CSV table of N, CA and C in Angstrom, one decimal:
chain,number,residue,atom,x,y,z
G,1,UNK,N,146.5,-116.1,-178.2
G,1,UNK,CA,146.6,-114.8,-179.0
G,1,UNK,C,145.9,-113.9,-178.6
G,2,UNK,N,144.6,-114.0,-178.2
G,2,UNK,CA,143.9,-113.0,-177.7
G,2,UNK,C,144.4,-112.3,-176.3
G,3,UNK,N,145.0,-113.1,-175.5
G,3,UNK,CA,145.4,-112.6,-174.2
G,3,UNK,C,146.3,-111.6,-174.5
G,4,UNK,N,147.5,-112.0,-175.3
G,4,UNK,CA,148.6,-111.4,-175.6
G,4,UNK,C,148.1,-109.9,-176.3
G,5,UNK,N,147.2,-109.9,-177.0
G,5,UNK,CA,146.8,-108.6,-177.8
G,5,UNK,C,146.1,-107.8,-176.7
G,6,UNK,N,145.4,-108.5,-175.5
G,6,UNK,CA,145.0,-107.6,-174.6
G,6,UNK,C,146.2,-106.9,-173.5
G,7,UNK,N,147.2,-107.6,-173.4
G,7,UNK,CA,148.3,-107.1,-172.8
G,7,UNK,C,149.1,-105.9,-173.6
G,8,UNK,N,149.0,-106.0,-175.1
G,8,UNK,CA,149.7,-105.0,-175.9
G,8,UNK,C,148.8,-103.8,-175.8
G,9,UNK,N,147.3,-104.2,-175.8
G,9,UNK,CA,146.4,-103.2,-175.7
G,9,UNK,C,146.8,-102.2,-174.6
G,10,UNK,N,146.8,-102.7,-173.3
G,10,UNK,CA,146.9,-102.3,-172.2
G,10,UNK,C,148.0,-101.3,-172.1
G,11,UNK,N,149.1,-102.1,-172.7
G,11,UNK,CA,150.7,-101.4,-172.7
G,11,UNK,C,150.5,-100.3,-173.6
G,12,UNK,N,149.8,-100.2,-174.8
G,12,UNK,CA,149.6,-99.4,-175.5
G,12,UNK,C,148.8,-97.9,-175.0
G,13,UNK,N,147.9,-98.1,-174.2
G,13,UNK,CA,146.9,-97.4,-173.6
G,13,UNK,C,147.9,-96.4,-172.4
G,14,UNK,N,148.4,-97.4,-171.4
G,14,UNK,CA,149.3,-96.6,-170.5
G,14,UNK,C,150.4,-96.1,-171.2
G,15,UNK,N,150.9,-96.0,-172.2
G,15,UNK,CA,152.2,-95.6,-172.8
G,15,UNK,C,151.6,-94.3,-173.1
G,16,UNK,N,150.4,-94.4,-174.0
G,16,UNK,CA,150.0,-93.1,-174.6
G,16,UNK,C,149.5,-92.2,-173.7
G,17,UNK,N,148.8,-92.8,-172.5
G,17,UNK,CA,148.6,-91.8,-171.5
G,17,UNK,C,149.5,-91.4,-170.9
G,18,UNK,N,150.7,-91.8,-170.5
G,18,UNK,CA,151.9,-91.2,-169.9
G,18,UNK,C,152.4,-90.1,-171.0
G,19,UNK,N,152.8,-90.4,-172.3
G,19,UNK,CA,153.2,-89.5,-173.1
G,19,UNK,C,152.4,-88.2,-173.2
G,20,UNK,N,151.0,-88.5,-173.2
G,20,UNK,CA,150.2,-87.2,-173.3
G,20,UNK,C,150.4,-86.0,-172.2
G,21,UNK,N,150.9,-86.6,-171.0
G,21,UNK,CA,151.3,-85.8,-169.9
G,21,UNK,C,153.0,-85.8,-169.4
G,22,UNK,N,153.7,-86.2,-170.5
G,22,UNK,CA,155.0,-86.2,-170.0
G,22,UNK,C,155.6,-85.1,-169.4
G,23,UNK,N,155.2,-83.8,-170.0
G,23,UNK,CA,155.9,-82.6,-169.4
G,23,UNK,C,155.5,-82.3,-168.1
G,24,UNK,N,154.5,-82.8,-167.6
G,24,UNK,CA,153.7,-82.6,-166.4
G,24,UNK,C,153.6,-83.8,-165.3
G,25,UNK,N,154.3,-84.8,-165.9
G,25,UNK,CA,154.0,-86.0,-164.9
G,25,UNK,C,155.0,-85.8,-163.7
G,26,UNK,N,154.4,-86.8,-162.8
G,26,UNK,CA,155.4,-86.6,-161.4
G,26,UNK,C,156.0,-87.8,-161.6
G,27,UNK,N,157.1,-87.9,-160.6
G,27,UNK,CA,157.9,-89.1,-160.4
G,27,UNK,C,157.0,-90.2,-160.0
G,28,UNK,N,156.2,-90.0,-159.2
G,28,UNK,CA,155.1,-91.0,-158.7
G,28,UNK,C,154.3,-91.6,-160.1
G,29,UNK,N,153.9,-91.0,-160.7
G,29,UNK,CA,153.3,-91.5,-162.0
G,29,UNK,C,154.3,-92.2,-162.8
G,30,UNK,N,155.6,-91.5,-162.8
G,30,UNK,CA,156.2,-92.3,-163.7
G,30,UNK,C,156.7,-93.7,-162.9
G,31,UNK,N,156.8,-93.6,-161.7
G,31,UNK,CA,157.1,-95.1,-161.2
G,31,UNK,C,156.0,-96.0,-161.1
G,32,UNK,N,154.7,-95.5,-161.2
G,32,UNK,CA,153.5,-96.3,-161.4
G,32,UNK,C,153.5,-96.8,-162.6
G,33,UNK,N,153.7,-96.2,-163.6
G,33,UNK,CA,153.9,-96.5,-164.9
G,33,UNK,C,154.8,-97.5,-165.1
G,34,UNK,N,156.0,-97.3,-164.7
G,34,UNK,CA,157.0,-98.3,-164.9
G,34,UNK,C,156.8,-99.6,-164.3
G,35,UNK,N,156.2,-99.6,-163.1
G,35,UNK,CA,155.8,-101.0,-162.5
G,35,UNK,C,154.9,-101.7,-163.4
G,36,UNK,N,153.8,-100.8,-163.8
G,36,UNK,CA,152.8,-101.4,-164.8
G,36,UNK,C,153.2,-101.9,-165.8
G,37,UNK,N,154.3,-101.1,-166.6
G,37,UNK,CA,154.9,-101.5,-168.0
G,37,UNK,C,155.7,-103.0,-167.6
G,38,UNK,N,156.2,-102.9,-166.6
G,38,UNK,CA,157.1,-104.1,-166.3
G,38,UNK,C,156.4,-105.2,-166.1
G,39,UNK,N,155.4,-105.3,-165.5
G,39,UNK,CA,154.4,-106.4,-165.5
G,39,UNK,C,153.9,-106.9,-166.7
G,40,UNK,N,153.4,-106.0,-167.5
G,40,UNK,CA,152.8,-106.1,-168.8
G,40,UNK,C,153.9,-106.8,-169.8
G,41,UNK,N,154.8,-106.3,-169.7
G,41,UNK,CA,156.0,-106.9,-170.5
G,41,UNK,C,156.6,-108.2,-170.2
G,42,UNK,N,156.4,-108.5,-169.0
G,42,UNK,CA,156.6,-109.8,-168.6
G,42,UNK,C,155.6,-110.8,-168.9
G,43,UNK,N,154.5,-110.4,-168.8
G,43,UNK,CA,153.4,-111.2,-169.6
G,43,UNK,C,153.3,-111.3,-171.0
G,44,UNK,N,153.8,-110.4,-171.8
G,44,UNK,CA,154.2,-110.6,-173.0
G,44,UNK,C,155.2,-111.5,-173.6
G,45,UNK,N,156.2,-111.3,-172.9
G,45,UNK,CA,157.3,-112.2,-172.9
G,45,UNK,C,157.1,-113.7,-172.6
G,46,UNK,N,156.4,-114.0,-171.6
G,46,UNK,CA,155.9,-115.4,-171.3
G,46,UNK,C,154.8,-115.9,-172.6
G,47,UNK,N,154.3,-115.0,-173.2
G,47,UNK,CA,153.6,-115.4,-174.5
G,47,UNK,C,154.1,-115.3,-175.7
G,48,UNK,N,155.5,-115.0,-175.9
G,48,UNK,CA,156.1,-114.3,-177.0
G,48,UNK,C,156.0,-115.2,-178.3
G,49,UNK,N,156.0,-116.5,-178.0
G,49,UNK,CA,155.8,-117.5,-179.1
G,49,UNK,C,154.3,-117.2,-180.1
G,50,UNK,N,153.6,-116.6,-179.2
G,50,UNK,CA,152.2,-116.5,-179.9
G,50,UNK,C,152.0,-114.9,-180.5
G,51,UNK,N,153.3,-114.3,-180.5
G,51,UNK,CA,153.3,-112.9,-181.4
G,51,UNK,C,153.2,-113.1,-182.7
G,52,UNK,N,152.2,-112.3,-183.1
G,52,UNK,CA,151.8,-112.3,-184.6
G,52,UNK,C,152.7,-110.9,-185.2
G,53,UNK,N,152.8,-111.0,-186.5
G,53,UNK,CA,153.6,-109.8,-187.2
G,53,UNK,C,153.0,-108.5,-186.7
G,54,UNK,N,151.7,-108.3,-186.6
G,54,UNK,CA,150.8,-107.3,-186.3
G,54,UNK,C,151.4,-106.7,-184.9
G,55,UNK,N,151.4,-107.7,-184.1
G,55,UNK,CA,151.6,-107.4,-182.4
G,55,UNK,C,153.2,-106.9,-182.5
G,56,UNK,N,154.1,-107.6,-183.3
G,56,UNK,CA,155.4,-107.2,-183.3
G,56,UNK,C,155.5,-105.6,-183.6
G,57,UNK,N,154.7,-105.4,-184.6
G,57,UNK,CA,154.8,-103.9,-185.4
G,57,UNK,C,154.5,-103.1,-184.3
G,58,UNK,N,153.3,-103.4,-183.4
G,58,UNK,CA,152.6,-102.6,-182.3
G,58,UNK,C,153.8,-102.4,-181.3
G,59,UNK,N,154.6,-103.4,-181.1
G,59,UNK,CA,155.4,-103.4,-180.1
G,59,UNK,C,156.8,-102.5,-180.3
G,60,UNK,N,157.2,-102.5,-181.5
G,60,UNK,CA,158.3,-101.7,-182.3
G,60,UNK,C,157.7,-100.3,-182.1
G,61,UNK,N,156.6,-100.0,-182.6
G,61,UNK,CA,155.9,-98.7,-182.4
G,61,UNK,C,156.0,-98.2,-181.0
G,62,UNK,N,155.7,-98.8,-180.0
G,62,UNK,CA,155.5,-98.5,-178.5
G,62,UNK,C,157.1,-98.4,-178.1
G,63,UNK,N,158.0,-99.1,-178.7
G,63,UNK,CA,159.4,-98.5,-178.1
G,63,UNK,C,160.1,-97.3,-178.6
G,64,UNK,N,159.2,-96.7,-179.6
G,64,UNK,CA,159.7,-95.4,-180.1
G,64,UNK,C,159.5,-94.1,-179.1
G,65,UNK,N,158.6,-94.5,-178.1
G,65,UNK,CA,158.4,-93.7,-177.2
G,65,UNK,C,159.4,-93.8,-175.8
G,66,UNK,N,160.2,-94.7,-175.8
G,66,UNK,CA,161.3,-95.1,-175.0
G,66,UNK,C,162.2,-93.9,-174.7
G,67,UNK,N,162.5,-93.2,-175.7
G,67,UNK,CA,163.4,-92.3,-175.6
G,67,UNK,C,162.8,-90.9,-174.7
G,68,UNK,N,161.6,-90.6,-175.2
G,68,UNK,CA,161.0,-89.6,-174.3
G,68,UNK,C,161.0,-89.9,-172.9
G,69,UNK,N,160.5,-91.0,-172.5
G,69,UNK,CA,160.2,-91.7,-171.1
G,69,UNK,C,161.5,-91.7,-170.3
G,70,UNK,N,162.6,-92.3,-171.2
G,70,UNK,CA,164.1,-92.3,-170.5
G,70,UNK,C,164.5,-90.6,-170.2
G,71,UNK,N,164.2,-89.7,-171.0
G,71,UNK,CA,164.5,-88.3,-170.8
G,71,UNK,C,163.9,-87.8,-169.6
G,72,UNK,N,162.8,-88.0,-169.6
G,72,UNK,CA,162.0,-87.5,-168.3
G,72,UNK,C,162.5,-88.1,-167.1
G,73,UNK,N,162.8,-89.4,-167.2
G,73,UNK,CA,163.5,-90.3,-166.0
G,73,UNK,C,164.8,-89.5,-165.8
G,74,UNK,N,165.7,-89.1,-166.6
G,74,UNK,CA,167.1,-88.5,-166.3
G,74,UNK,C,166.8,-87.2,-165.9
G,75,UNK,N,165.8,-86.6,-166.2
G,75,UNK,CA,165.5,-85.2,-165.6
G,75,UNK,C,165.4,-85.4,-164.1
G,76,UNK,N,164.4,-86.3,-163.7
G,76,UNK,CA,164.2,-86.5,-162.3
G,76,UNK,C,165.4,-86.8,-161.6
G,77,UNK,N,166.4,-87.7,-162.4
G,77,UNK,CA,167.5,-88.2,-161.6
G,77,UNK,C,168.3,-87.0,-161.3
G,78,UNK,N,168.6,-86.1,-162.4
G,78,UNK,CA,169.4,-84.7,-162.3
G,78,UNK,C,168.8,-84.1,-161.0
G,79,UNK,N,167.4,-84.0,-161.3
G,79,UNK,CA,166.9,-82.9,-160.0
G,79,UNK,C,167.0,-83.6,-158.7
G,80,UNK,N,167.0,-85.0,-158.6
G,80,UNK,CA,167.2,-85.6,-157.3
G,80,UNK,C,168.8,-85.5,-157.0
G,81,UNK,N,169.4,-85.8,-157.9
G,81,UNK,CA,171.1,-85.6,-157.6
G,81,UNK,C,171.3,-83.9,-157.0
G,82,UNK,N,170.6,-83.0,-157.8
G,82,UNK,CA,170.9,-81.6,-157.4
G,82,UNK,C,170.6,-81.4,-155.9
G,83,UNK,N,169.4,-82.0,-155.6
G,83,UNK,CA,168.8,-81.7,-154.5
G,83,UNK,C,169.6,-82.3,-153.6
G,84,UNK,N,170.1,-83.6,-153.4
G,84,UNK,CA,171.2,-84.1,-152.4
G,84,UNK,C,172.4,-83.3,-152.4
G,85,UNK,N,172.9,-82.8,-153.4
G,85,UNK,CA,174.1,-82.0,-153.4
G,85,UNK,C,173.8,-80.7,-152.5
G,86,UNK,N,172.6,-80.3,-152.7
G,86,UNK,CA,172.5,-79.0,-152.1
G,86,UNK,C,172.2,-79.3,-150.3
G,87,UNK,N,171.5,-80.5,-150.1
G,87,UNK,CA,171.2,-80.6,-148.9
G,87,UNK,C,172.6,-80.7,-148.0
G,88,UNK,N,173.7,-81.6,-148.7
G,88,UNK,CA,175.0,-81.6,-148.3
G,88,UNK,C,175.8,-80.5,-147.9
G,89,UNK,N,175.6,-79.6,-149.0
G,89,UNK,CA,176.2,-78.1,-148.8
G,89,UNK,C,175.4,-77.5,-147.4
G,90,UNK,N,174.3,-77.7,-147.3
G,90,UNK,CA,173.5,-76.8,-146.2
G,90,UNK,C,173.9,-77.8,-144.9
G,91,UNK,N,174.2,-79.0,-144.9
G,91,UNK,CA,174.8,-79.8,-143.7
G,91,UNK,C,176.1,-79.2,-143.3
G,92,UNK,N,177.1,-79.0,-144.3
G,92,UNK,CA,178.2,-78.7,-144.5
G,92,UNK,C,178.2,-77.3,-143.4
G,93,UNK,N,177.7,-76.2,-144.2
G,93,UNK,CA,177.7,-75.1,-143.9
G,93,UNK,C,177.1,-74.8,-142.5
G,94,UNK,N,176.3,-75.6,-142.0
G,94,UNK,CA,175.3,-75.6,-140.8
G,94,UNK,C,176.2,-76.1,-139.7
G,95,UNK,N,177.2,-77.2,-140.0
G,95,UNK,CA,178.0,-77.9,-139.0
G,95,UNK,C,179.4,-76.8,-138.9
G,96,UNK,N,179.6,-75.6,-140.0
G,96,UNK,CA,180.7,-75.0,-139.5
G,96,UNK,C,180.5,-74.0,-138.6
G,97,UNK,N,178.9,-73.6,-138.6
G,97,UNK,CA,178.6,-72.5,-137.9
G,97,UNK,C,178.3,-72.9,-136.1
G,98,UNK,N,178.1,-74.4,-136.1
G,98,UNK,CA,178.0,-74.9,-134.7
G,98,UNK,C,179.3,-75.0,-133.9
G,99,UNK,N,178.9,-74.4,-132.7
G,99,UNK,CA,180.2,-74.5,-131.8
G,99,UNK,C,180.7,-75.8,-131.6
G,100,UNK,N,181.9,-76.0,-131.6
G,100,UNK,CA,182.5,-77.6,-131.3
G,100,UNK,C,183.2,-77.7,-130.0
G,101,UNK,N,182.8,-76.8,-129.1
G,101,UNK,CA,183.6,-76.6,-127.9
G,101,UNK,C,182.3,-76.5,-126.8
G,102,UNK,N,182.6,-76.8,-125.4
G,102,UNK,CA,181.6,-76.7,-124.4
G,102,UNK,C,181.6,-75.3,-123.9
G,103,UNK,N,180.7,-74.9,-124.0
G,103,UNK,CA,180.1,-73.2,-123.4
G,103,UNK,C,180.8,-73.2,-121.9
G,104,UNK,N,180.9,-74.1,-121.3
G,104,UNK,CA,181.6,-74.0,-119.7
G,104,UNK,C,183.1,-74.4,-119.8
G,105,UNK,N,183.4,-74.5,-120.6
G,105,UNK,CA,185.1,-74.3,-120.9
G,105,UNK,C,185.7,-73.2,-120.6
G,106,UNK,N,186.8,-73.4,-119.8
G,106,UNK,CA,187.6,-71.9,-119.7
G,106,UNK,C,188.9,-72.0,-120.6
G,107,UNK,N,189.3,-70.9,-121.3
G,107,UNK,CA,190.4,-70.6,-121.9
G,107,UNK,C,191.5,-69.9,-121.2
G,108,UNK,N,192.6,-70.3,-121.5
G,108,UNK,CA,193.7,-69.6,-120.8
G,108,UNK,C,194.6,-69.1,-122.0
G,109,UNK,N,194.9,-67.8,-121.7
G,109,UNK,CA,195.7,-66.8,-122.7
G,109,UNK,C,197.0,-66.8,-122.0
G,110,UNK,N,198.0,-67.4,-122.5
G,110,UNK,CA,199.3,-67.4,-122.2
G,110,UNK,C,200.4,-66.4,-122.6
G,111,UNK,N,201.1,-65.4,-122.0
G,111,UNK,CA,201.7,-64.3,-122.7
G,111,UNK,C,203.2,-64.9,-122.6
G,112,UNK,N,203.9,-64.9,-123.4
G,112,UNK,CA,205.5,-65.3,-123.4
G,112,UNK,C,206.2,-64.2,-123.2
């Protein structure tokens, strides 16, 4: 029971730390948080039969932060998507200006 409370304490701490900087968090920090959270949740799930009512309430409270975290993840996803589209447009525009013929070729103009 003490072990599971340690995991929940760590999950609360990391979640609150992230929420406190959610507007300025980088995607690397968010990725690091997600990995840490995943590991902690796995440990809690392995010991879920030891969850007290108080621990369940703490986890429900932590779940209330999920929407803010998911919104930030969506923001990064949209930014990445826009960047990829922009890069594709640059590539298309660049290939439109690149000559697709050999500079040493000869053109014949036929008059009918």
